Amino acid sequence: MPGWIGYALGSALFAGVVAVSAKAGLARVSGDLALAVRTAVIFGLVAVHAAAFGYWREAERLTGRDWALLLFSGAATMASWLCYYRAVKLGPVSGVALIDKSSVLITLLLAFTLLGEPLNWRIALGATLMIAGFLVLTLK
Protein backbone atom coordinates (compact mmCIF):
# COMPACT_ATOMS: atom_id res chain seq x y z
CA MET A 1 0.00 0.00 0.00
CA PRO A 2 1.48 3.40 -0.97
CA GLY A 3 2.44 5.62 1.95
CA TRP A 4 0.16 8.44 0.85
CA ILE A 5 -2.92 6.32 1.56
CA GLY A 6 -2.28 6.40 5.30
CA TYR A 7 -2.07 10.19 5.22
CA ALA A 8 -5.24 10.38 3.10
CA LEU A 9 -7.08 8.19 5.61
CA GLY A 10 -5.82 10.39 8.44
CA SER A 11 -7.07 13.43 6.54
CA ALA A 12 -10.52 11.85 6.20
CA LEU A 13 -10.60 10.93 9.89
CA PHE A 14 -9.62 14.41 11.04
CA ALA A 15 -12.00 16.07 8.55
CA GLY A 16 -14.86 14.09 10.09
CA VAL A 17 -13.83 15.20 13.57
CA VAL A 18 -13.60 18.80 12.32
CA ALA A 19 -17.17 18.78 11.05
CA VAL A 20 -18.73 17.54 14.28
CA SER A 21 -16.55 19.59 16.64
CA ALA A 22 -17.17 22.73 14.55
CA LYS A 23 -20.94 22.27 14.73
CA ALA A 24 -20.76 21.76 18.49
CA GLY A 25 -18.54 24.85 18.90
CA LEU A 26 -20.85 27.10 16.88
CA ALA A 27 -23.71 27.05 19.40
CA ARG A 28 -23.24 30.63 20.61
CA VAL A 29 -21.06 32.36 17.99
CA SER A 30 -21.07 33.13 14.29
CA GLY A 31 -19.39 30.86 11.79
CA ASP A 32 -17.07 33.73 10.91
CA LEU A 33 -15.72 34.03 14.47
CA ALA A 34 -15.40 30.26 14.75
CA LEU A 35 -13.45 30.22 11.49
CA ALA A 36 -11.13 32.96 12.76
CA VAL A 37 -10.41 30.98 15.95
CA ARG A 38 -9.85 27.76 14.00
CA THR A 39 -7.58 29.50 11.49
CA ALA A 40 -5.49 31.12 14.24
CA VAL A 41 -4.97 27.72 15.84
CA ILE A 42 -4.05 26.17 12.49
CA PHE A 43 -1.61 28.97 11.67
CA GLY A 44 0.13 28.68 15.03
CA LEU A 45 0.42 24.90 14.93
CA VAL A 46 1.59 24.78 11.31
CA ALA A 47 4.17 27.52 11.95
CA VAL A 48 5.55 25.63 14.96
CA HIS A 49 5.62 22.39 12.94
CA ALA A 50 7.44 24.05 10.02
CA ALA A 51 9.97 25.65 12.36
CA ALA A 52 10.54 22.48 14.40
CA PHE A 53 11.34 20.42 11.30
CA GLY A 54 13.18 23.15 9.36
CA TYR A 55 10.72 23.43 6.49
CA TRP A 56 11.03 27.24 6.40
CA ARG A 57 14.43 26.79 4.70
CA GLU A 58 12.65 25.45 1.62
CA ALA A 59 10.97 28.83 0.95
CA GLU A 60 13.92 30.03 -1.13
CA ARG A 61 13.13 27.34 -3.72
CA LEU A 62 9.67 28.79 -4.45
CA THR A 63 9.31 30.54 -7.80
CA GLY A 64 6.97 33.45 -8.44
CA ARG A 65 4.51 31.04 -10.04
CA ASP A 66 4.70 28.76 -6.99
CA TRP A 67 3.98 31.71 -4.68
CA ALA A 68 1.04 32.80 -6.84
CA LEU A 69 -0.48 29.31 -6.88
CA LEU A 70 -0.02 28.84 -3.13
CA LEU A 71 -1.54 32.25 -2.42
CA PHE A 72 -4.48 31.43 -4.69
CA SER A 73 -4.86 28.07 -2.89
CA GLY A 74 -4.91 29.90 0.44
CA ALA A 75 -7.58 32.30 -0.78
CA ALA A 76 -9.66 29.39 -2.11
CA THR A 77 -9.25 27.63 1.24
CA MET A 78 -10.54 30.71 3.06
CA ALA A 79 -13.55 30.95 0.73
CA SER A 80 -14.27 27.24 1.16
CA TRP A 81 -14.00 27.39 4.94
CA LEU A 82 -16.09 30.56 5.16
CA CYS A 83 -18.87 28.89 3.17
CA TYR A 84 -18.48 25.66 5.14
CA TYR A 85 -18.74 27.30 8.56
CA ARG A 86 -21.74 29.37 7.55
CA ALA A 87 -23.43 26.26 6.16
CA VAL A 88 -22.67 24.25 9.32
CA LYS A 89 -24.04 27.08 11.46
CA LEU A 90 -27.29 27.15 9.49
CA GLY A 91 -27.84 23.50 8.59
CA PRO A 92 -27.33 19.92 9.69
CA VAL A 93 -23.68 18.92 9.72
CA SER A 94 -24.56 15.61 8.05
CA GLY A 95 -26.06 17.39 5.05
CA VAL A 96 -23.33 20.02 4.87
CA ALA A 97 -20.59 17.38 5.04
CA LEU A 98 -22.23 15.37 2.28
CA ILE A 99 -22.42 18.33 -0.08
CA ASP A 100 -18.95 19.53 0.94
CA LYS A 101 -17.43 16.15 0.07
CA SER A 102 -18.82 16.41 -3.44
CA SER A 103 -15.74 18.60 -3.89
CA VAL A 104 -13.98 15.31 -4.68
CA LEU A 105 -15.78 15.31 -8.03
CA ILE A 106 -14.64 18.87 -8.75
CA THR A 107 -11.10 17.89 -7.77
CA LEU A 108 -11.18 14.95 -10.17
CA LEU A 109 -12.40 17.13 -13.02
CA LEU A 110 -9.69 19.74 -12.38
CA ALA A 111 -6.99 17.09 -11.97
CA PHE A 112 -7.84 15.60 -15.36
CA THR A 113 -8.22 18.89 -17.23
CA LEU A 114 -5.55 21.08 -15.63
CA LEU A 115 -2.96 18.61 -14.38
CA GLY A 116 -3.34 15.99 -17.08
CA GLU A 117 -3.80 13.17 -14.57
CA PRO A 118 -4.99 9.95 -16.21
CA LEU A 119 -8.62 8.87 -16.12
CA ASN A 120 -9.07 5.12 -15.85
CA TRP A 121 -12.11 2.90 -15.46
CA ARG A 122 -11.73 2.63 -11.66
CA ILE A 123 -11.75 6.39 -11.18
CA ALA A 124 -14.66 6.77 -13.62
CA LEU A 125 -16.64 4.06 -11.85
CA GLY A 126 -15.87 5.49 -8.42
CA ALA A 127 -16.91 8.99 -9.52
CA THR A 128 -20.12 7.59 -11.02
CA LEU A 129 -20.93 5.79 -7.78
CA MET A 130 -20.21 8.97 -5.81
CA ILE A 131 -22.60 10.92 -8.01
CA ALA A 132 -25.24 8.22 -7.60
CA GLY A 133 -24.79 8.20 -3.82
CA PHE A 134 -24.95 11.98 -3.71
CA LEU A 135 -28.19 11.96 -5.67
CA VAL A 136 -29.73 9.22 -3.50
CA LEU A 137 -28.90 11.12 -0.31
CA THR A 138 -29.92 14.59 -1.47
CA LEU A 139 -32.98 14.10 -3.68
CA LYS A 140 -36.32 13.88 -1.96
Coordinates of N, CA and C in Angstrom, one line a residue:
M1 N 0.9 -1.2 0.0 CA 0.0 0.0 0.0 C 0.9 1.2 0.0
P2 N 0.7 2.2 -0.9 CA 1.5 3.4 -1.0 C 1.3 4.2 0.3
G3 N 2.4 4.9 0.7 CA 2.4 5.6 2.0 C 1.4 6.8 2.0
W4 N 1.1 7.3 0.8 CA 0.2 8.4 0.8 C -1.2 8.0 1.3
I5 N -1.6 6.8 1.2 CA -2.9 6.3 1.6 C -3.2 6.5 3.1
G6 N -2.2 6.2 3.8 CA -2.3 6.4 5.3 C -2.6 7.9 5.7
Y7 N -1.8 8.8 5.0 CA -2.1 10.2 5.2 C -3.5 10.6 4.7
A8 N -3.9 10.1 3.6 CA -5.2 10.4 3.1 C -6.3 9.9 4.1
L9 N -6.1 8.7 4.6 CA -7.1 8.2 5.6 C -7.1 9.1 6.9
G10 N -5.9 9.5 7.3 CA -5.8 10.4 8.4 C -6.5 11.7 8.2
S11 N -6.4 12.2 6.9 CA -7.1 13.4 6.5 C -8.6 13.3 6.6
A12 N -9.1 12.1 6.1 CA -10.5 11.9 6.2 C -11.0 11.8 7.6
L13 N -10.2 11.1 8.5 CA -10.6 10.9 9.9 C -10.7 12.3 10.6
F14 N -9.6 13.1 10.4 CA -9.6 14.4 11.0 C -10.7 15.3 10.5
A15 N -11.0 15.2 9.2 CA -12.0 16.1 8.6 C -13.4 15.7 9.2
G16 N -13.6 14.5 9.4 CA -14.9 14.1 10.1 C -15.0 14.7 11.5
V17 N -13.9 14.6 12.2 CA -13.8 15.2 13.6 C -14.0 16.7 13.5
V18 N -13.4 17.4 12.5 CA -13.6 18.8 12.3 C -15.1 19.2 12.2
A19 N -15.8 18.4 11.3 CA -17.2 18.8 11.1 C -18.0 18.7 12.3
V20 N -17.9 17.7 13.1 CA -18.7 17.5 14.3 C -18.3 18.5 15.4
S21 N -17.0 18.7 15.6 CA -16.5 19.6 16.6 C -16.9 21.0 16.3
A22 N -16.8 21.4 15.0 CA -17.2 22.7 14.6 C -18.6 23.0 14.8
K23 N -19.5 22.1 14.5 CA -20.9 22.3 14.7 C -21.2 22.5 16.2
A24 N -20.6 21.7 17.0 CA -20.8 21.8 18.5 C -20.2 23.1 19.0
G25 N -19.1 23.6 18.4 CA -18.5 24.8 18.9 C -19.2 26.1 18.4
L26 N -20.2 26.0 17.5 CA -20.8 27.1 16.9 C -22.1 27.5 17.6
A27 N -22.4 26.9 18.7 CA -23.7 27.1 19.4 C -24.0 28.5 19.7
R28 N -23.0 29.3 20.1 CA -23.2 30.6 20.6 C -22.5 31.7 19.9
V29 N -21.8 31.4 18.8 CA -21.1 32.4 18.0 C -21.3 32.2 16.5
S30 N -20.9 33.2 15.7 CA -21.1 33.1 14.3 C -20.0 32.2 13.7
G31 N -20.3 31.7 12.5 CA -19.4 30.9 11.8 C -18.1 31.6 11.5
D32 N -18.2 32.9 11.3 CA -17.1 33.7 10.9 C -16.1 33.8 12.1
L33 N -16.6 34.0 13.3 CA -15.7 34.0 14.5 C -15.1 32.6 14.7
A34 N -15.9 31.6 14.6 CA -15.4 30.3 14.8 C -14.3 30.0 13.7
L35 N -14.5 30.4 12.5 CA -13.4 30.2 11.5 C -12.2 31.0 11.8
A36 N -12.3 32.2 12.4 CA -11.1 33.0 12.8 C -10.4 32.2 13.9
V37 N -11.1 31.7 14.9 CA -10.4 31.0 15.9 C -9.7 29.7 15.4
R38 N -10.4 29.0 14.6 CA -9.9 27.8 14.0 C -8.6 28.1 13.2
T39 N -8.7 29.1 12.4 CA -7.6 29.5 11.5 C -6.4 30.0 12.3
A40 N -6.6 30.7 13.4 CA -5.5 31.1 14.2 C -4.8 29.9 14.9
V41 N -5.6 28.9 15.3 CA -5.0 27.7 15.8 C -4.2 27.0 14.8
I42 N -4.7 26.9 13.6 CA -4.1 26.2 12.5 C -2.8 26.9 12.2
F43 N -2.8 28.2 12.0 CA -1.6 29.0 11.7 C -0.5 28.7 12.7
G44 N -0.9 28.9 14.0 CA 0.1 28.7 15.0 C 0.7 27.3 15.0
L45 N -0.1 26.3 14.9 CA 0.4 24.9 14.9 C 1.3 24.6 13.7
V46 N 0.8 25.0 12.5 CA 1.6 24.8 11.3 C 2.9 25.5 11.3
A47 N 2.9 26.8 11.8 CA 4.2 27.5 12.0 C 5.2 26.8 12.9
V48 N 4.7 26.4 14.0 CA 5.5 25.6 15.0 C 6.1 24.3 14.3
H49 N 5.2 23.6 13.6 CA 5.6 22.4 12.9 C 6.7 22.7 11.9
A50 N 6.5 23.7 11.1 CA 7.4 24.1 10.0 C 8.8 24.5 10.6
A51 N 8.7 25.2 11.7 CA 10.0 25.6 12.4 C 10.7 24.5 13.0
A52 N 9.9 23.6 13.7 CA 10.5 22.5 14.4 C 11.3 21.5 13.5
F53 N 10.8 21.4 12.3 CA 11.3 20.4 11.3 C 12.1 21.1 10.2
G54 N 12.3 22.4 10.3 CA 13.2 23.1 9.4 C 12.6 23.4 8.0
Y55 N 11.3 23.3 7.8 CA 10.7 23.4 6.5 C 10.8 24.9 6.0
W56 N 10.9 25.8 6.8 CA 11.0 27.2 6.4 C 12.2 27.5 5.4
R57 N 13.3 26.6 5.6 CA 14.4 26.8 4.7 C 14.1 26.5 3.2
E58 N 13.0 25.8 3.0 CA 12.7 25.5 1.6 C 12.0 26.6 0.9
A59 N 11.7 27.7 1.6 CA 11.0 28.8 1.0 C 11.8 29.5 -0.2
E60 N 13.1 29.4 -0.1 CA 13.9 30.0 -1.1 C 13.8 29.3 -2.5
R61 N 13.3 28.1 -2.5 CA 13.1 27.3 -3.7 C 11.8 27.7 -4.5
L62 N 10.9 28.4 -3.8 CA 9.7 28.8 -4.4 C 9.9 29.8 -5.6
T63 N 9.3 29.6 -6.7 CA 9.3 30.5 -7.8 C 8.1 31.5 -7.6
G64 N 8.1 32.5 -8.5 CA 7.0 33.4 -8.4 C 5.7 32.7 -8.7
R65 N 5.7 31.8 -9.7 CA 4.5 31.0 -10.0 C 4.1 30.2 -8.9
D66 N 5.0 29.6 -8.2 CA 4.7 28.8 -7.0 C 4.0 29.6 -5.9
W67 N 4.6 30.8 -5.7 CA 4.0 31.7 -4.7 C 2.6 32.1 -5.1
A68 N 2.4 32.4 -6.4 CA 1.0 32.8 -6.8 C 0.0 31.7 -6.7
L69 N 0.4 30.5 -7.0 CA -0.5 29.3 -6.9 C -0.8 29.0 -5.4
L70 N 0.2 29.1 -4.6 CA 0.0 28.8 -3.1 C -0.9 29.9 -2.5
L71 N -0.7 31.2 -2.9 CA -1.5 32.3 -2.4 C -3.0 32.1 -2.9
F72 N -3.1 31.7 -4.2 CA -4.5 31.4 -4.7 C -5.1 30.3 -3.9
S73 N -4.4 29.2 -3.7 CA -4.9 28.1 -2.9 C -5.3 28.5 -1.5
G74 N -4.5 29.4 -0.9 CA -4.9 29.9 0.4 C -6.2 30.7 0.4
A75 N -6.4 31.5 -0.6 CA -7.6 32.3 -0.8 C -8.8 31.4 -1.0
A76 N -8.6 30.4 -1.9 CA -9.7 29.4 -2.1 C -10.0 28.6 -0.8
T77 N -9.0 28.3 0.0 CA -9.3 27.6 1.2 C -10.1 28.5 2.1
M78 N -9.8 29.8 2.2 CA -10.5 30.7 3.1 C -12.0 30.8 2.6
A79 N -12.2 30.9 1.3 CA -13.5 31.0 0.7 C -14.3 29.7 1.0
S80 N -13.6 28.5 0.9 CA -14.3 27.2 1.2 C -14.7 27.1 2.6
W81 N -13.7 27.5 3.5 CA -14.0 27.4 4.9 C -15.1 28.4 5.4
L82 N -15.1 29.6 4.8 CA -16.1 30.6 5.2 C -17.5 30.0 4.8
C83 N -17.6 29.5 3.6 CA -18.9 28.9 3.2 C -19.2 27.7 4.0
Y84 N -18.3 26.9 4.3 CA -18.5 25.7 5.1 C -19.0 26.0 6.5
Y85 N -18.3 27.0 7.2 CA -18.7 27.3 8.6 C -20.1 28.0 8.6
R86 N -20.4 28.8 7.6 CA -21.7 29.4 7.6 C -22.8 28.3 7.3
A87 N -22.5 27.3 6.4 CA -23.4 26.3 6.2 C -23.6 25.4 7.4
V88 N -22.6 25.1 8.1 CA -22.7 24.3 9.3 C -23.5 25.0 10.4
K89 N -23.3 26.3 10.5 CA -24.0 27.1 11.5 C -25.5 27.0 11.2
L90 N -25.9 27.1 9.9 CA -27.3 27.2 9.5 C -28.0 25.8 9.3
G91 N -27.2 24.8 9.0 CA -27.8 23.5 8.6 C -27.3 22.3 9.3
P92 N -27.8 21.1 9.0 CA -27.3 19.9 9.7 C -25.9 19.6 9.2
V93 N -25.1 19.2 10.1 CA -23.7 18.9 9.7 C -23.6 17.7 8.8
S94 N -24.5 16.8 8.9 CA -24.6 15.6 8.1 C -24.8 16.0 6.6
G95 N -25.8 16.9 6.4 CA -26.1 17.4 5.0 C -25.0 18.3 4.5
V96 N -24.4 19.1 5.3 CA -23.3 20.0 4.9 C -22.1 19.2 4.5
A97 N -21.8 18.2 5.3 CA -20.6 17.4 5.0 C -20.8 16.6 3.7
L98 N -22.0 16.1 3.5 CA -22.2 15.4 2.3 C -22.0 16.2 1.1
I99 N -22.6 17.4 1.1 CA -22.4 18.3 -0.1 C -21.0 18.8 -0.2
D100 N -20.3 19.1 0.9 CA -18.9 19.5 0.9 C -18.0 18.5 0.3
K101 N -18.3 17.2 0.6 CA -17.4 16.2 0.1 C -17.6 15.9 -1.4
S102 N -18.7 16.5 -2.0 CA -18.8 16.4 -3.4 C -17.7 17.2 -4.1
S103 N -16.9 17.9 -3.3 CA -15.7 18.6 -3.9 C -14.8 17.6 -4.5
V104 N -14.8 16.3 -4.1 CA -14.0 15.3 -4.7 C -14.2 15.2 -6.2
L105 N -15.5 15.4 -6.6 CA -15.8 15.3 -8.0 C -15.2 16.5 -8.8
I106 N -15.2 17.7 -8.2 CA -14.6 18.9 -8.8 C -13.1 18.7 -8.8
T107 N -12.5 18.1 -7.8 CA -11.1 17.9 -7.8 C -10.7 17.0 -8.9
L108 N -11.5 15.9 -9.1 CA -11.2 15.0 -10.2 C -11.2 15.7 -11.5
L109 N -12.3 16.4 -11.8 CA -12.4 17.1 -13.0 C -11.2 18.1 -13.3
L110 N -10.8 18.8 -12.3 CA -9.7 19.7 -12.4 C -8.4 19.0 -12.5
A111 N -8.2 17.9 -11.9 CA -7.0 17.1 -12.0 C -6.8 16.6 -13.4
F112 N -7.9 16.1 -14.0 CA -7.8 15.6 -15.4 C -7.6 16.7 -16.4
T113 N -8.3 17.8 -16.2 CA -8.2 18.9 -17.2 C -7.0 19.8 -17.1
L114 N -6.7 20.1 -15.8 CA -5.6 21.1 -15.6 C -4.2 20.4 -15.4
L115 N -4.2 19.3 -14.7 CA -3.0 18.6 -14.4 C -2.6 17.4 -15.3
G116 N -3.6 17.1 -16.1 CA -3.3 16.0 -17.1 C -3.2 14.6 -16.4
E117 N -3.8 14.5 -15.2 CA -3.8 13.2 -14.6 C -4.7 12.2 -15.4
P118 N -4.3 10.9 -15.4 CA -5.0 9.9 -16.2 C -6.3 9.6 -15.6
L119 N -7.3 9.4 -16.5 CA -8.6 8.9 -16.1 C -8.7 7.4 -16.5
N120 N -8.9 6.5 -15.5 CA -9.1 5.1 -15.8 C -10.5 4.6 -15.4
W121 N -10.8 3.4 -15.7 CA -12.1 2.9 -15.5 C -12.4 2.9 -14.0
R122 N -11.5 2.7 -13.1 CA -11.7 2.6 -11.7 C -12.1 4.0 -11.2
I123 N -11.4 5.0 -11.6 CA -11.7 6.4 -11.2 C -13.1 6.8 -11.7
A124 N -13.4 6.4 -13.0 CA -14.7 6.8 -13.6 C -15.8 6.1 -12.9
L125 N -15.6 4.8 -12.6 CA -16.6 4.1 -11.8 C -16.8 4.6 -10.5
G126 N -15.8 4.9 -9.7 CA -15.9 5.5 -8.4 C -16.6 6.8 -8.4
A127 N -16.3 7.7 -9.4 CA -16.9 9.0 -9.5 C -18.4 8.8 -9.8
T128 N -18.7 7.9 -10.7 CA -20.1 7.6 -11.0 C -20.9 7.1 -9.8
L129 N -20.3 6.3 -9.0 CA -20.9 5.8 -7.8 C -21.1 6.9 -6.8
M130 N -20.1 7.8 -6.7 CA -20.2 9.0 -5.8 C -21.4 9.9 -6.2
I131 N -21.5 10.1 -7.5 CA -22.6 10.9 -8.0 C -23.9 10.2 -7.7
A132 N -24.0 8.9 -7.9 CA -25.2 8.2 -7.6 C -25.6 8.3 -6.1
G133 N -24.6 8.1 -5.3 CA -24.8 8.2 -3.8 C -25.2 9.6 -3.4
F134 N -24.6 10.6 -4.0 CA -24.9 12.0 -3.7 C -26.4 12.2 -4.1
L135 N -26.8 11.8 -5.2 CA -28.2 12.0 -5.7 C -29.2 11.2 -4.8
V136 N -28.8 10.0 -4.4 CA -29.7 9.2 -3.5 C -29.9 9.9 -2.2
L137 N -28.8 10.5 -1.6 CA -28.9 11.1 -0.3 C -29.5 12.5 -0.3
T138 N -29.5 13.2 -1.5 CA -29.9 14.6 -1.5 C -31.3 14.8 -2.1
L139 N -31.7 13.9 -3.0 CA -33.0 14.1 -3.7 C -34.1 13.6 -2.8
K140 N -35.2 14.3 -2.8 CA -36.3 13.9 -2.0 C -37.4 13.3 -2.8

